[in-house]
């Protein structure tokens, strides 16, 4: 299964183009609804783009509008990533507050606190954050918790601040590392990516790179296909990945009884014996990723015995549990702990996707269930999985997209990722 560019690296990198006026080219951009939403946001700001997948170019020569409006932010929370770059570029930005979402409250206080440390001032009114800064100045930022988009937002401003900034307790996800590499290709001076301390030496201006920047492979897409191999007792090789980014997921799959072979940019998973129980706790990188929790749970529904999954990142990320129960899974939830008692067989049913990764877990469970499973609200999947049906079909899955119900899309609730 070929793995595409990472959604959660593409989104910050697309908006980071704002800090270097001119024409940017990005390669391995995945064909996802969220990428389309980010390109629409850039278009609204005054930055046209060509292409929406593969090779994409964005022209940030002019910014004519420094706002991320509600209609775009409610569709995709990651639109709040426009705050840091717009403040750095325009000295003023108006970004709609994203509000809560299907997986939790998800405040942005850390984004604001970090930007305040660089001299920005904020006012909240009318559902918007209104930010202003006369002169961005380097500062010391200590995040209360490692936040992925929070770290990214503040970083995209710090690269153009006068003087040095130091981030402590920064997020360490591979997507942050990719953003740092992209910013460096524009001339930014940053050290420490992949660790929890980042040093940024602000520069007066940044310039688009000549060569296209290739987005890193999607470790969550990769992990999802590995679980597809594991849950069906199959044999799947994913291609074009950074195996090092998948360590926690590979450890969990090994514990679950899979055989794993790691190549330079491939991982092969096979499962011949029974699924074994695993206990996992979601943690910031390099711990087990919350974005793989629902998919692993689908697998553990078939384990020989009892597994425990503790979700520590988001307070409401077990929305897939009642849907998995509809397929016959035996799961009890106690606060942030889900205890699954493996069953011999899941049985097909109609289930409802509630957020992106929850939808993926339902598709995975459906692959292993006896009979037909119907997953509704496919628009969640389209936000983060490129050609999911085709990729699964190519490795032998009996899966088809049987239609889009426009009424479902009209009722689309707040976007999670
Ligand atoms: N938090 C705060 N205040 C803040 C920021 C975060 O309290 O100002 C809390 C959150 O509520 C959460 C924790 O900190 O409890 C960590 O959240 P984080 O900020 O790291 O999440 P995020 O940046 O909003 C990104 C991904 C998510 C992924 C999480 C965790 C993007 C666009 N989204 O969200 O991806 O689950 O990091 O790794 O990068 C997905 O792709 O399906 C998805 C939800």
PDB file of N, CA, C and O and ligand atoms in Angstrom, residues 7-8 11 77-78 81 103 105-111 145-150 152 173 290-291 313-315 317 356-357 416-417, ligand 1:
ATOM      1  N   UNK A   7      -1.228  14.446   6.410  1.00  0.00           N
ATOM      2  CA  UNK A   7      -2.195  15.539   6.565  1.00  0.00           C
ATOM      3  C   UNK A   7      -1.693  16.559   7.581  1.00  0.00           C
ATOM      4  O   UNK A   7      -1.703  17.763   7.321  1.00  0.00           O
ATOM      5  N   UNK A   8      -1.265  16.054   8.754  1.00  0.00           N
ATOM      6  CA  UNK A   8      -0.943  16.984   9.841  1.00  0.00           C
ATOM      7  C   UNK A   8       0.414  17.664   9.682  1.00  0.00           C
ATOM      8  O   UNK A   8       0.795  18.499  10.507  1.00  0.00           O
ATOM      9  N   UNK A  11      -0.916  20.593   6.536  1.00  0.00           N
ATOM     10  CA  UNK A  11      -1.731  21.753   6.933  1.00  0.00           C
ATOM     11  C   UNK A  11      -0.867  22.887   7.481  1.00  0.00           C
ATOM     12  O   UNK A  11      -0.972  24.027   6.993  1.00  0.00           O
ATOM     13  N   UNK A  77     -10.550  22.682  12.229  1.00  0.00           N
ATOM     14  CA  UNK A  77      -9.916  23.377  13.361  1.00  0.00           C
ATOM     15  C   UNK A  77      -8.523  23.876  13.030  1.00  0.00           C
ATOM     16  O   UNK A  77      -8.070  24.889  13.555  1.00  0.00           O
ATOM     17  N   UNK A  78      -7.804  23.117  12.198  1.00  0.00           N
ATOM     18  CA  UNK A  78      -6.416  23.474  11.900  1.00  0.00           C
ATOM     19  C   UNK A  78      -6.307  24.863  11.265  1.00  0.00           C
ATOM     20  O   UNK A  78      -5.204  25.402  11.145  1.00  0.00           O
ATOM     21  N   UNK A  81      -4.235  27.620  12.738  1.00  0.00           N
ATOM     22  CA  UNK A  81      -2.799  27.733  12.445  1.00  0.00           C
ATOM     23  C   UNK A  81      -2.474  29.002  11.653  1.00  0.00           C
ATOM     24  O   UNK A  81      -1.305  29.346  11.487  1.00  0.00           O
ATOM     25  N   UNK A 103     -14.064  15.311  19.671  1.00  0.00           N
ATOM     26  CA  UNK A 103     -13.165  14.527  20.533  1.00  0.00           C
ATOM     27  C   UNK A 103     -12.790  15.226  21.828  1.00  0.00           C
ATOM     28  O   UNK A 103     -12.109  14.655  22.664  1.00  0.00           O
ATOM     29  N   UNK A 105     -12.656  19.310  24.287  1.00  0.00           N
ATOM     30  CA  UNK A 105     -12.839  20.761  24.391  1.00  0.00           C
ATOM     31  C   UNK A 105     -11.839  21.509  23.494  1.00  0.00           C
ATOM     32  O   UNK A 105     -12.175  22.465  22.810  1.00  0.00           O
ATOM     33  N   UNK A 106     -10.626  21.104  23.539  1.00  0.00           N
ATOM     34  CA  UNK A 106      -9.552  21.610  22.694  1.00  0.00           C
ATOM     35  C   UNK A 106      -9.404  23.140  22.703  1.00  0.00           C
ATOM     36  O   UNK A 106      -9.612  23.797  21.683  1.00  0.00           O
ATOM     37  N   UNK A 107      -9.025  23.703  23.830  1.00  0.00           N
ATOM     38  CA  UNK A 107      -8.810  25.151  23.889  1.00  0.00           C
ATOM     39  C   UNK A 107      -7.559  25.566  23.110  1.00  0.00           C
ATOM     40  O   UNK A 107      -6.760  24.705  22.710  1.00  0.00           O
ATOM     41  N   UNK A 108      -7.385  26.865  22.914  1.00  0.00           N
ATOM     42  CA  UNK A 108      -6.163  27.339  22.235  1.00  0.00           C
ATOM     43  C   UNK A 108      -5.387  28.315  23.129  1.00  0.00           C
ATOM     44  O   UNK A 108      -4.623  29.133  22.650  1.00  0.00           O
ATOM     45  N   UNK A 109      -5.604  28.188  24.446  1.00  0.00           N
ATOM     46  CA  UNK A 109      -4.916  29.088  25.380  1.00  0.00           C
ATOM     47  C   UNK A 109      -3.392  29.041  25.232  1.00  0.00           C
ATOM     48  O   UNK A 109      -2.718  30.065  25.373  1.00  0.00           O
ATOM     49  N   UNK A 110      -2.847  27.872  24.937  1.00  0.00           N
ATOM     50  CA  UNK A 110      -1.386  27.761  24.827  1.00  0.00           C
ATOM     51  C   UNK A 110      -0.853  28.469  23.573  1.00  0.00           C
ATOM     52  O   UNK A 110       0.250  28.986  23.569  1.00  0.00           O
ATOM     53  N   UNK A 111      -1.670  28.466  22.515  1.00  0.00           N
ATOM     54  CA  UNK A 111      -1.269  29.183  21.294  1.00  0.00           C
ATOM     55  C   UNK A 111      -1.143  30.672  21.653  1.00  0.00           C
ATOM     56  O   UNK A 111      -0.180  31.343  21.277  1.00  0.00           O
ATOM     57  N   UNK A 145       1.493  22.048  28.376  1.00  0.00           N
ATOM     58  CA  UNK A 145       1.487  20.660  27.896  1.00  0.00           C
ATOM     59  C   UNK A 145       2.016  20.710  26.462  1.00  0.00           C
ATOM     60  O   UNK A 145       1.926  21.745  25.818  1.00  0.00           O
ATOM     61  N   UNK A 146       2.618  19.594  25.982  1.00  0.00           N
ATOM     62  CA  UNK A 146       3.112  19.653  24.604  1.00  0.00           C
ATOM     63  C   UNK A 146       1.931  19.692  23.635  1.00  0.00           C
ATOM     64  O   UNK A 146       1.192  18.715  23.538  1.00  0.00           O
ATOM     65  N   UNK A 147       1.718  20.797  22.991  1.00  0.00           N
ATOM     66  CA  UNK A 147       0.616  20.908  22.036  1.00  0.00           C
ATOM     67  C   UNK A 147       1.181  20.999  20.624  1.00  0.00           C
ATOM     68  O   UNK A 147       2.090  21.794  20.361  1.00  0.00           O
ATOM     69  N   UNK A 148       0.642  20.179  19.735  1.00  0.00           N
ATOM     70  CA  UNK A 148       1.190  20.081  18.380  1.00  0.00           C
ATOM     71  C   UNK A 148       0.930  21.383  17.609  1.00  0.00           C
ATOM     72  O   UNK A 148       1.873  22.094  17.227  1.00  0.00           O
ATOM     73  N   UNK A 149      -0.333  21.729  17.418  1.00  0.00           N
ATOM     74  CA  UNK A 149      -0.590  22.940  16.620  1.00  0.00           C
ATOM     75  C   UNK A 149      -0.202  24.201  17.402  1.00  0.00           C
ATOM     76  O   UNK A 149       0.129  25.215  16.794  1.00  0.00           O
ATOM     77  N   UNK A 150      -0.234  24.129  18.747  1.00  0.00           N
ATOM     78  CA  UNK A 150       0.214  25.283  19.544  1.00  0.00           C
ATOM     79  C   UNK A 150       1.683  25.568  19.278  1.00  0.00           C
ATOM     80  O   UNK A 150       2.091  26.710  19.009  1.00  0.00           O
ATOM     81  N   UNK A 152       3.362  24.696  16.695  1.00  0.00           N
ATOM     82  CA  UNK A 152       3.514  25.119  15.289  1.00  0.00           C
ATOM     83  C   UNK A 152       3.127  26.588  15.101  1.00  0.00           C
ATOM     84  O   UNK A 152       3.821  27.356  14.428  1.00  0.00           O
ATOM     85  N   UNK A 173       6.416  15.840  17.835  1.00  0.00           N
ATOM     86  CA  UNK A 173       5.876  14.999  16.766  1.00  0.00           C
ATOM     87  C   UNK A 173       6.672  15.164  15.465  1.00  0.00           C
ATOM     88  O   UNK A 173       7.194  16.254  15.178  1.00  0.00           O
ATOM     89  N   UNK A 290      -2.540   9.164  19.983  1.00  0.00           N
ATOM     90  CA  UNK A 290      -4.008   9.181  20.119  1.00  0.00           C
ATOM     91  C   UNK A 290      -4.677   8.965  18.760  1.00  0.00           C
ATOM     92  O   UNK A 290      -5.762   8.385  18.681  1.00  0.00           O
ATOM     93  N   UNK A 291      -4.020   9.387  17.687  1.00  0.00           N
ATOM     94  CA  UNK A 291      -4.614   9.238  16.356  1.00  0.00           C
ATOM     95  C   UNK A 291      -4.658   7.780  15.873  1.00  0.00           C
ATOM     96  O   UNK A 291      -5.210   7.501  14.810  1.00  0.00           O
ATOM     97  N   UNK A 313      -4.872  12.080  25.951  1.00  0.00           N
ATOM     98  CA  UNK A 313      -4.699  13.347  25.217  1.00  0.00           C
ATOM     99  C   UNK A 313      -6.028  14.091  25.095  1.00  0.00           C
ATOM    100  O   UNK A 313      -6.106  15.285  25.357  1.00  0.00           O
ATOM    101  N   UNK A 314      -7.063  13.399  24.687  1.00  0.00           N
ATOM    102  CA  UNK A 314      -8.367  14.041  24.521  1.00  0.00           C
ATOM    103  C   UNK A 314      -9.385  13.396  25.455  1.00  0.00           C
ATOM    104  O   UNK A 314      -9.349  12.192  25.685  1.00  0.00           O
ATOM    105  N   UNK A 315     -10.297  14.211  25.968  1.00  0.00           N
ATOM    106  CA  UNK A 315     -11.193  13.720  27.025  1.00  0.00           C
ATOM    107  C   UNK A 315     -12.402  12.973  26.482  1.00  0.00           C
ATOM    108  O   UNK A 315     -13.114  12.325  27.228  1.00  0.00           O
ATOM    109  N   UNK A 317     -12.473  10.841  23.445  1.00  0.00           N
ATOM    110  CA  UNK A 317     -12.110  10.183  22.196  1.00  0.00           C
ATOM    111  C   UNK A 317     -12.472   8.697  22.190  1.00  0.00           C
ATOM    112  O   UNK A 317     -11.736   7.867  21.666  1.00  0.00           O
ATOM    113  N   UNK A 356     -12.667  11.548  12.341  1.00  0.00           N
ATOM    114  CA  UNK A 356     -11.801  10.942  11.331  1.00  0.00           C
ATOM    115  C   UNK A 356     -11.249   9.568  11.723  1.00  0.00           C
ATOM    116  O   UNK A 356     -11.405   8.589  10.997  1.00  0.00           O
ATOM    117  N   UNK A 357     -10.573   9.491  12.862  1.00  0.00           N
ATOM    118  CA  UNK A 357      -9.911   8.219  13.211  1.00  0.00           C
ATOM    119  C   UNK A 357     -10.926   7.175  13.658  1.00  0.00           C
ATOM    120  O   UNK A 357     -10.723   5.975  13.460  1.00  0.00           O
ATOM    121  N   UNK A 416     -13.074  17.562  13.620  1.00  0.00           N
ATOM    122  CA  UNK A 416     -12.214  17.213  14.753  1.00  0.00           C
ATOM    123  C   UNK A 416     -10.740  17.454  14.525  1.00  0.00           C
ATOM    124  O   UNK A 416     -10.056  17.989  15.390  1.00  0.00           O
ATOM    125  N   UNK A 417     -10.216  17.037  13.395  1.00  0.00           N
ATOM    126  CA  UNK A 417      -8.756  17.038  13.272  1.00  0.00           C
ATOM    127  C   UNK A 417      -8.191  18.429  13.187  1.00  0.00           C
ATOM    128  O   UNK A 417      -7.060  18.655  13.491  1.00  0.00           O
TER     129      UNK A 417
HETATM  130  N1  LIG B   1      -4.470  21.863  24.670  1.00  0.00           N
HETATM  131  C1  LIG B   1      -4.817  22.856  25.554  1.00  0.00           C
HETATM  132  N2  LIG B   1      -4.598  24.152  25.206  1.00  0.00           N
HETATM  133  C2  LIG B   1      -4.057  24.493  24.007  1.00  0.00           C
HETATM  134  C3  LIG B   1      -3.705  23.482  23.097  1.00  0.00           C
HETATM  135  C4  LIG B   1      -3.919  22.165  23.459  1.00  0.00           C
HETATM  136  O1  LIG B   1      -5.318  22.578  26.655  1.00  0.00           O
HETATM  137  O2  LIG B   1      -3.886  25.694  23.747  1.00  0.00           O
HETATM  138  C5  LIG B   1      -4.672  20.438  25.034  1.00  0.00           C
HETATM  139  C6  LIG B   1      -5.689  19.743  24.130  1.00  0.00           C
HETATM  140  O3  LIG B   1      -7.017  19.999  24.543  1.00  0.00           O
HETATM  141  C7  LIG B   1      -5.267  18.306  24.264  1.00  0.00           C
HETATM  142  C8  LIG B   1      -3.738  18.397  24.397  1.00  0.00           C
HETATM  143  O4  LIG B   1      -3.471  19.738  24.778  1.00  0.00           O
HETATM  144  O5  LIG B   1      -5.775  17.763  25.462  1.00  0.00           O
HETATM  145  C9  LIG B   1      -2.940  18.099  23.135  1.00  0.00           C
HETATM  146  O6  LIG B   1      -3.582  18.672  22.009  1.00  0.00           O
HETATM  147  P1  LIG B   1      -2.774  19.264  20.779  1.00  0.00           P
HETATM  148  O7  LIG B   1      -2.808  20.741  20.848  1.00  0.00           O
HETATM  149  O8  LIG B   1      -1.439  18.613  20.676  1.00  0.00           O
HETATM  150  O9  LIG B   1      -3.692  18.801  19.570  1.00  0.00           O
HETATM  151  P2  LIG B   1      -3.899  19.606  18.226  1.00  0.00           P
HETATM  152  O10 LIG B   1      -2.662  20.330  17.905  1.00  0.00           O
HETATM  153  O11 LIG B   1      -5.167  20.370  18.300  1.00  0.00           O
HETATM  154  C10 LIG B   1      -3.008  17.768  16.606  1.00  0.00           C
HETATM  155  C11 LIG B   1      -3.520  16.987  15.444  1.00  0.00           C
HETATM  156  C12 LIG B   1      -4.555  15.977  15.920  1.00  0.00           C
HETATM  157  C13 LIG B   1      -3.872  15.063  16.930  1.00  0.00           C
HETATM  158  C14 LIG B   1      -3.284  15.889  18.086  1.00  0.00           C
HETATM  159  C15 LIG B   1      -2.505  15.076  19.113  1.00  0.00           C
HETATM  160  C16 LIG B   1      -3.289  18.540  13.622  1.00  0.00           C
HETATM  161  C17 LIG B   1      -3.937  19.406  12.605  1.00  0.00           C
HETATM  162  N3  LIG B   1      -4.096  17.890  14.463  1.00  0.00           N
HETATM  163  O12 LIG B   1      -4.123  18.438  17.192  1.00  0.00           O
HETATM  164  O13 LIG B   1      -4.939  15.222  14.791  1.00  0.00           O
HETATM  165  O14 LIG B   1      -4.795  14.151  17.466  1.00  0.00           O
HETATM  166  O15 LIG B   1      -2.390  16.888  17.557  1.00  0.00           O
HETATM  167  O16 LIG B   1      -1.462  14.411  18.492  1.00  0.00           O
HETATM  168  O17 LIG B   1      -2.073  18.431  13.659  1.00  0.00           O
HETATM  169  C18 LIG B   1      -6.329  13.866  13.476  1.00  0.00           C
HETATM  170  O18 LIG B   1      -5.503  13.956  12.553  1.00  0.00           O
HETATM  171  O19 LIG B   1      -7.292  13.044  13.423  1.00  0.00           O
HETATM  172  C19 LIG B   1      -6.198  14.698  14.661  1.00  0.00           C
HETATM  173  C20 LIG B   1      -7.205  14.915  15.517  1.00  0.00           C
END
